[in-house]
Amino acid sequence: MDKMFRKLCVKRGSRVSTINDWLQIQIGGTEDVKKKKPNNQNRIKSTKYTLLTFLPQNLLEQFRRIANFYFLVMTIISLLIDSPVSPMTSLLPLVFVIAVTAAKQGYEDILRYRTDNVVNRSPVTVIKNGVEAIIQSQNVAPGDLIVVERDCDVPCDLVILRSTDPHGKCFITTANLDGESNLKTLTVPRDLPTVPIEEMHKLGMIECETPGTDLYSFNGKIELAGGEGRVLPLSSENVLLRGSRVKNTECVIGCAIYTGMTTKLQLNSRLTRNKTASSETYVNRFLIFILIALIAIVTLLYFLKRYNELFVIPKLTYLGPAADGYSVKQFLQDYLSFLILFNYLIPISLYVTIELQRVIGGFFMEWDNELYEKETDQQCIVNTSNLNEELGQINILFSDKTGTLTKNEMNFQQCSIAGHKYNYKKTRLEEAETKVLSDINKFSMDQKVFFQALAICHTVQVATSMTEVAPVENAANKQETIKSGPPEMYSISDITEESHNSSQHSELNVSNTIETSLSVHPNGVNATVTSSSDVNPLLFSDDSYKVERRKRPQVVKRSPNFARSNKVHIASPGETPDSGTSANGHSSVGLHSPPIMRPISLQFQRSTSERDLPQFGEAHNGAALGHRRAHSYGAPNAYLTSPVGNQTPPVGGLFRAGSTVSRESYAAPTFTRQPTMLIRAESQRRKQEIQQTLCLLDYQASSPDEKALVEACANLGLVYTGDDDEVLRVRIVPPHLDYKRPINSGKPKEDAFHRLHVLEFTSDRKRMSVIVRDEGGKKWIYTKGAESYVFPLCANSSADMVVKTDSHISDFARLGLRTLAIARREISDAEYQEFVSSLAQANSSLENRKQLSEECYSKIESDLDLLGATAVEDALQDDVADTLVSLQAAGIKIWVLTGDKVETALNIALSCGHIPPDAKKYIILECKSRDDLLVHLNVLEREIVFGIGQECALLIDGKSLGVALAEAPKEFRDVAVKCTAVLCCRLSPLQKSEVVALIKSSNENYNTASIGDGANDVSMIQEAHVGIGIMGREGRQAARCADFAFAKFCMLKRLLLVHGHYHSVRLSFLVLYFFYKNILFMGIMFLFQFHTLFSSSSVYDSLFLTLYNVIYTSLPILFISLTEKPYTEEKLMQNPKLYKKNTDNKQLHWPYFLMWTLFAVYHSVIIFYFAYCIFSFNNVILNGGQTAAFSCFGTLLIWAVVIIVNLKLWLESMYLSFWYIATLVLSILAFMVTTVIYNVINLDYDTDIYWAYNNLLASLPVWLYVLLTVIACLLPDFTLRMLKRGLNIKTFSIFPGKQRKLEMRRKFESTYL
């Protein structure tokens, strides 16, 4: 059967046809078995290579580099002609460089492949013919019925067809799409018929538009099958997008429409592209310069050789006849011989050294403890080490807001009530002027009404995260039962719970509970317990339905209310099953337990349960029928379980409550120690229980502001416990006890409001309202929104309060707080009926439905009584203000690109320091044409030009930015880059990347960086020169796609100011030094040709040509390029302006390069002609008295070169350590050792240097030559450096030392010497 099932699954394909640019998708897939279902339709791909394309594509990328391509050509030429040097001198370094680079890039692509597979191979539950099956995510195809459970990510774009929510709703978060972690509501298509699971694939056909990038729009329809042929419209409210996460809904079933790379999330993501550092542009320029110089040198030498062959060699008869210079073969031989001879002017080892420096430098960043987050155990991650030095070149930083600059955590701070300003102090209010504290017991009527409005004017959903399943005792038959049924099984009466630890109990009647779903079979048959199974509630249809499922705890939808009517008693270990009955065997229903006295030792320690007390054996009376909660201390009637008569407390005992009929109970308390301490302990306990309750309730809100306000109300004592069928319940639990009232005040008061309508918040209305009916039958409308939109709706009687509240709101805004105004009024029955009829008529209209609905809203939202205003703080990331200010001081302009609302983004920009407080703010909103936009841009440009020195900030919304990008991109770019700060709001992910691309296209060649934490930031991160991801709450997709990733935004300061600065200086030093040592190396070869009749012979042995860049000079420059520190880390962090010294690759500009080249020429002349003079005037320099051979001349030159270039590196370095000096000494010793070994072996391979170097080592004149040459070469370098220090010369330095400390090695502060 299983094989047949798999066979059917494979053969069944999904019908997806395109008609007039619309897709037709069969729900559940087509039954055509002839069409084989293609695989990997839902696969995502972020890799650059495949197994087939890696080798050709990688080689193509590498040979685009000038040096690699040049050496490839030179290697081919050396194999074709009679080369003056061995072809291996070019081939071996080339192969080494290509292999190391390919291995590095291949490894990085393998890592991307593995992260893709984590997503592609994740399990997805699909329904095939009413039976669940688990497949890999990559095998999902359009038409498949997908089951998405609570807290799970959506694998593709779905049309919702079924939800466990009784109202057909589905609650989601879209943090990975638009950066907002607020709860959003989707719905099942209206009037969609409910069919059994087995018949869902026969529902009909979905017809929808082709995939697009707009996240907020969707057009489609469902053509129902059958004789009816009805058509149901589909909108964005019915579509669950990939990247969303299901919250507060146990399970939904949807039909896949867009899969894989066609989902809206992937269409908003840029394809992975190759990023190259800007420093490579300068390296390529230098290479082109050297290449032109090489061609010029080769051409010059060739013509000089032709001149000698025509006019000099014929006169020297002992040289024999000259070669035929007019033949093409001889021309190619001579010209190409010179070309191969000087090919080491191009430093091929430069690239491999840069690659090694970048990789190891990336490890240094990952090992940096300052970039390590202890709380999450997360270190910095370097995904693309090619861009290390780009961190020091950033001109413009593009940043997301939500989750990047802020934690997206709102905290209620202040409020204005009836013209008075108050500060929020967790469980009390503090009046701003008098500093008087008041709790809910002392609230005035205005304060109570204000917070009551906050507790009900919202759309907050209540959820819990508990997944415990408990056995249920049945007093009648002692059997455990469970009901199977349709999704309606989730109701309050079906949920039972019992406290596992009654210390959690309070007047709120909430605990860490154990739940199970109690149900009765529709046919009245008691089913067996399946509490540990994972049967999907949506799949319950009849008794014959049995599915073998993976075992896991069952997730049961929690009722939003605290109080549960069906309580069960959980027997503890050692408790007998009969402990729930009285002595006579009957259950004690409705009986009061006898009075219980608490021992003194337990006065302020809440017992776990009653059985903890000594009197438990006498007082315990059990639970009634398994539905009565076993009371514990802290429950409402635990303080007084029976009327108190003339009872005398036992010795060591204490009454928990006094008589409620005594008038002294309402008088001032007796000043005895025990009651006062008891009241304080009780108040503290209540506050702790409120906090525990908030954790259990798990408020889910469409706006973080709403959640913060509801939580603030709960902390003050008005606990919103949820809505049950549109009945809002607010329980009043004072967190502080009133001394004037008895401890036992009876059952906590609970207010109930029937929610009649919710007038949703929109960007146009800037407010939301709810219409409720209270317990007295009165109807009220409560409105909450932006003050600029709520104040005009207030009645004239509130004019004075509007003025006072507006003043308070201005004070709040100056503190960077987000503000909302609150108002309400009572509405009559006639007015309400008129509103209902008008709204129904508007909703039934096919044209202008939105406009008609808003007119109805505006009509009833009028003549409001202003209650006050709230001030909420969006919690910023740690040290975000200091980070932004430091980056701005470093010369980095910051653009914030967010999908959030304009008002919210502006408040955050002001509070975090993105927009300076004294900057002029220019706002461009709702521009619909190019002309409107140009008017704004012209005004803004005049403000910038005439306001010289005045900082200017630009704020623009998504609609206006869309016009700018489409119709006036250059004009917008040229004006925007002149602003100190730019804030772009309501942007889609694709718009973010388009803004980055626009700035990159500027002629100013800005280096850009993008930072974000969500999947909606991926396209922006990939588009920028440097992409930085934050591993935050919104998933890790941004971190995976970024070049660099870390845990907190504040780490960006160190990443740029320290690591960016260091890597820029180090790479500049490395590049310039490589060109210097190769020019010096080949300069001697050039001078040698003038003394050999331009014979194209080499002065060096092939061994020296091969090892010069590989061993003799590679290790010290690699080491110092990893450790060089021109400034200490502390100084770079404290002085951000030092960052400007490296931007725009200043140290790779032509003046630095030309001066290094000049010193290379000078050193080559000194080395060559000093040796030439010794050999010319008297070449009897060996200890044996014999003359030196030609091989000694070349060996002496390379010996001096190796010593000079290593000591030159030492002189230019700032950060000296014993390890670094050891690498310099080892490089020189490596040359000496390899040469000694090579010259004692009699090989006639290239040039005969047998015993030549040994003779030089034994010669005193040779050692004197080396010493004199070193002094003559390096004396000018050292003299210029000392003069610059002594005279404090401010002109540009000819060395990279310009960016280093002026106090070179002063008292060896920055060295290990």
PDB file of C-alpha atoms in Angstrom, residues 748-838:
ATOM      1  CA  PRO A 748     -11.893  40.119  41.977  1.00  0.00           C
ATOM      2  CA  LYS A 749     -14.042  42.418  39.937  1.00  0.00           C
ATOM      3  CA  GLU A 750     -14.264  41.757  36.225  1.00  0.00           C
ATOM      4  CA  ASP A 751     -15.669  44.124  33.628  1.00  0.00           C
ATOM      5  CA  ALA A 752     -17.088  42.722  30.396  1.00  0.00           C
ATOM      6  CA  PHE A 753     -17.561  44.670  27.169  1.00  0.00           C
ATOM      7  CA  HIS A 754     -19.183  43.297  24.068  1.00  0.00           C
ATOM      8  CA  ARG A 755     -17.181  44.435  21.053  1.00  0.00           C
ATOM      9  CA  LEU A 756     -19.562  45.372  18.295  1.00  0.00           C
ATOM     10  CA  HIS A 757     -17.241  46.822  15.660  1.00  0.00           C
ATOM     11  CA  VAL A 758     -13.559  47.478  15.061  1.00  0.00           C
ATOM     12  CA  LEU A 759     -12.745  50.450  12.858  1.00  0.00           C
ATOM     13  CA  GLU A 760      -9.315  49.386  11.634  1.00  0.00           C
ATOM     14  CA  PHE A 761      -6.261  51.600  11.556  1.00  0.00           C
ATOM     15  CA  THR A 762      -5.130  52.716   8.106  1.00  0.00           C
ATOM     16  CA  SER A 763      -2.334  54.968   6.950  1.00  0.00           C
ATOM     17  CA  ASP A 764      -4.936  57.462   5.724  1.00  0.00           C
ATOM     18  CA  ARG A 765      -7.062  57.551   8.895  1.00  0.00           C
ATOM     19  CA  LYS A 766      -4.096  57.413  11.311  1.00  0.00           C
ATOM     20  CA  ARG A 767      -6.427  56.097  14.023  1.00  0.00           C
ATOM     21  CA  MET A 768      -8.476  53.082  15.060  1.00  0.00           C
ATOM     22  CA  SER A 769     -11.724  52.822  16.988  1.00  0.00           C
ATOM     23  CA  VAL A 770     -13.814  50.192  18.695  1.00  0.00           C
ATOM     24  CA  ILE A 771     -17.528  50.275  19.433  1.00  0.00           C
ATOM     25  CA  VAL A 772     -18.465  48.345  22.562  1.00  0.00           C
ATOM     26  CA  ARG A 773     -21.500  47.730  24.753  1.00  0.00           C
ATOM     27  CA  ASP A 774     -20.864  47.705  28.483  1.00  0.00           C
ATOM     28  CA  GLU A 775     -22.628  45.605  31.096  1.00  0.00           C
ATOM     29  CA  GLY A 776     -25.188  48.361  31.588  1.00  0.00           C
ATOM     30  CA  GLY A 777     -26.238  48.208  27.939  1.00  0.00           C
ATOM     31  CA  LYS A 778     -24.671  51.531  26.981  1.00  0.00           C
ATOM     32  CA  LYS A 779     -22.789  51.763  23.713  1.00  0.00           C
ATOM     33  CA  TRP A 780     -19.465  53.589  23.530  1.00  0.00           C
ATOM     34  CA  ILE A 781     -16.975  54.399  20.825  1.00  0.00           C
ATOM     35  CA  TYR A 782     -13.335  54.565  21.861  1.00  0.00           C
ATOM     36  CA  THR A 783     -10.827  56.140  19.477  1.00  0.00           C
ATOM     37  CA  LYS A 784      -7.045  55.968  19.603  1.00  0.00           C
ATOM     38  CA  GLY A 785      -4.651  57.497  17.075  1.00  0.00           C
ATOM     39  CA  ALA A 786      -2.329  60.280  16.045  1.00  0.00           C
ATOM     40  CA  GLU A 787      -3.193  63.519  17.804  1.00  0.00           C
ATOM     41  CA  SER A 788      -3.339  65.463  14.555  1.00  0.00           C
ATOM     42  CA  TYR A 789      -6.200  63.224  13.445  1.00  0.00           C
ATOM     43  CA  VAL A 790      -7.997  62.748  16.788  1.00  0.00           C
ATOM     44  CA  PHE A 791      -8.070  66.353  18.038  1.00  0.00           C
ATOM     45  CA  PRO A 792     -10.222  67.621  15.121  1.00  0.00           C
ATOM     46  CA  LEU A 793     -12.795  64.955  16.011  1.00  0.00           C
ATOM     47  CA  CYS A 794     -13.194  66.158  19.599  1.00  0.00           C
ATOM     48  CA  ALA A 795     -16.193  68.133  20.743  1.00  0.00           C
ATOM     49  CA  ASN A 796     -15.991  71.828  21.567  1.00  0.00           C
ATOM     50  CA  SER A 797     -16.358  70.999  25.234  1.00  0.00           C
ATOM     51  CA  SER A 798     -12.898  69.418  25.123  1.00  0.00           C
ATOM     52  CA  ALA A 799     -11.199  72.515  23.665  1.00  0.00           C
ATOM     53  CA  ASP A 800      -9.356  73.410  26.857  1.00  0.00           C
ATOM     54  CA  MET A 801      -8.181  69.859  27.373  1.00  0.00           C
ATOM     55  CA  VAL A 802      -7.004  69.684  23.752  1.00  0.00           C
ATOM     56  CA  VAL A 803      -4.723  72.660  24.344  1.00  0.00           C
ATOM     57  CA  LYS A 804      -3.233  71.172  27.512  1.00  0.00           C
ATOM     58  CA  THR A 805      -2.872  67.715  26.022  1.00  0.00           C
ATOM     59  CA  ASP A 806      -1.255  69.103  22.884  1.00  0.00           C
ATOM     60  CA  SER A 807       1.317  70.872  25.037  1.00  0.00           C
ATOM     61  CA  HIS A 808       2.066  67.640  26.859  1.00  0.00           C
ATOM     62  CA  ILE A 809       2.356  65.761  23.565  1.00  0.00           C
ATOM     63  CA  SER A 810       4.917  68.284  22.370  1.00  0.00           C
ATOM     64  CA  ASP A 811       6.910  67.614  25.534  1.00  0.00           C
ATOM     65  CA  PHE A 812       6.704  63.887  24.910  1.00  0.00           C
ATOM     66  CA  ALA A 813       7.822  64.265  21.291  1.00  0.00           C
ATOM     67  CA  ARG A 814      10.879  66.232  22.351  1.00  0.00           C
ATOM     68  CA  LEU A 815      11.884  63.205  24.393  1.00  0.00           C
ATOM     69  CA  GLY A 816      11.572  61.009  21.300  1.00  0.00           C
ATOM     70  CA  LEU A 817       8.450  59.214  22.533  1.00  0.00           C
ATOM     71  CA  ARG A 818       5.684  57.887  20.303  1.00  0.00           C
ATOM     72  CA  THR A 819       2.368  59.538  21.161  1.00  0.00           C
ATOM     73  CA  LEU A 820      -1.276  58.625  20.768  1.00  0.00           C
ATOM     74  CA  ALA A 821      -4.406  60.531  21.720  1.00  0.00           C
ATOM     75  CA  ILE A 822      -7.355  58.767  23.389  1.00  0.00           C
ATOM     76  CA  ALA A 823     -10.992  59.851  23.172  1.00  0.00           C
ATOM     77  CA  ARG A 824     -14.471  58.375  23.584  1.00  0.00           C
ATOM     78  CA  ARG A 825     -18.175  59.194  23.658  1.00  0.00           C
ATOM     79  CA  GLU A 826     -21.471  57.458  24.228  1.00  0.00           C
ATOM     80  CA  ILE A 827     -23.574  56.702  21.176  1.00  0.00           C
ATOM     81  CA  SER A 828     -27.316  56.243  21.126  1.00  0.00           C
ATOM     82  CA  ASP A 829     -29.130  53.188  19.809  1.00  0.00           C
ATOM     83  CA  ALA A 830     -30.583  55.136  16.906  1.00  0.00           C
ATOM     84  CA  GLU A 831     -27.185  56.467  15.897  1.00  0.00           C
ATOM     85  CA  TYR A 832     -25.686  53.016  16.143  1.00  0.00           C
ATOM     86  CA  GLN A 833     -28.401  51.456  13.982  1.00  0.00           C
ATOM     87  CA  GLU A 834     -27.885  54.151  11.380  1.00  0.00           C
ATOM     88  CA  PHE A 835     -24.151  53.426  11.416  1.00  0.00           C
ATOM     89  CA  VAL A 836     -24.711  49.674  11.007  1.00  0.00           C
ATOM     90  CA  SER A 837     -27.038  50.131   8.066  1.00  0.00           C
ATOM     91  CA  SER A 838     -24.736  52.649   6.372  1.00  0.00           C
TER      92      SER A 838
END
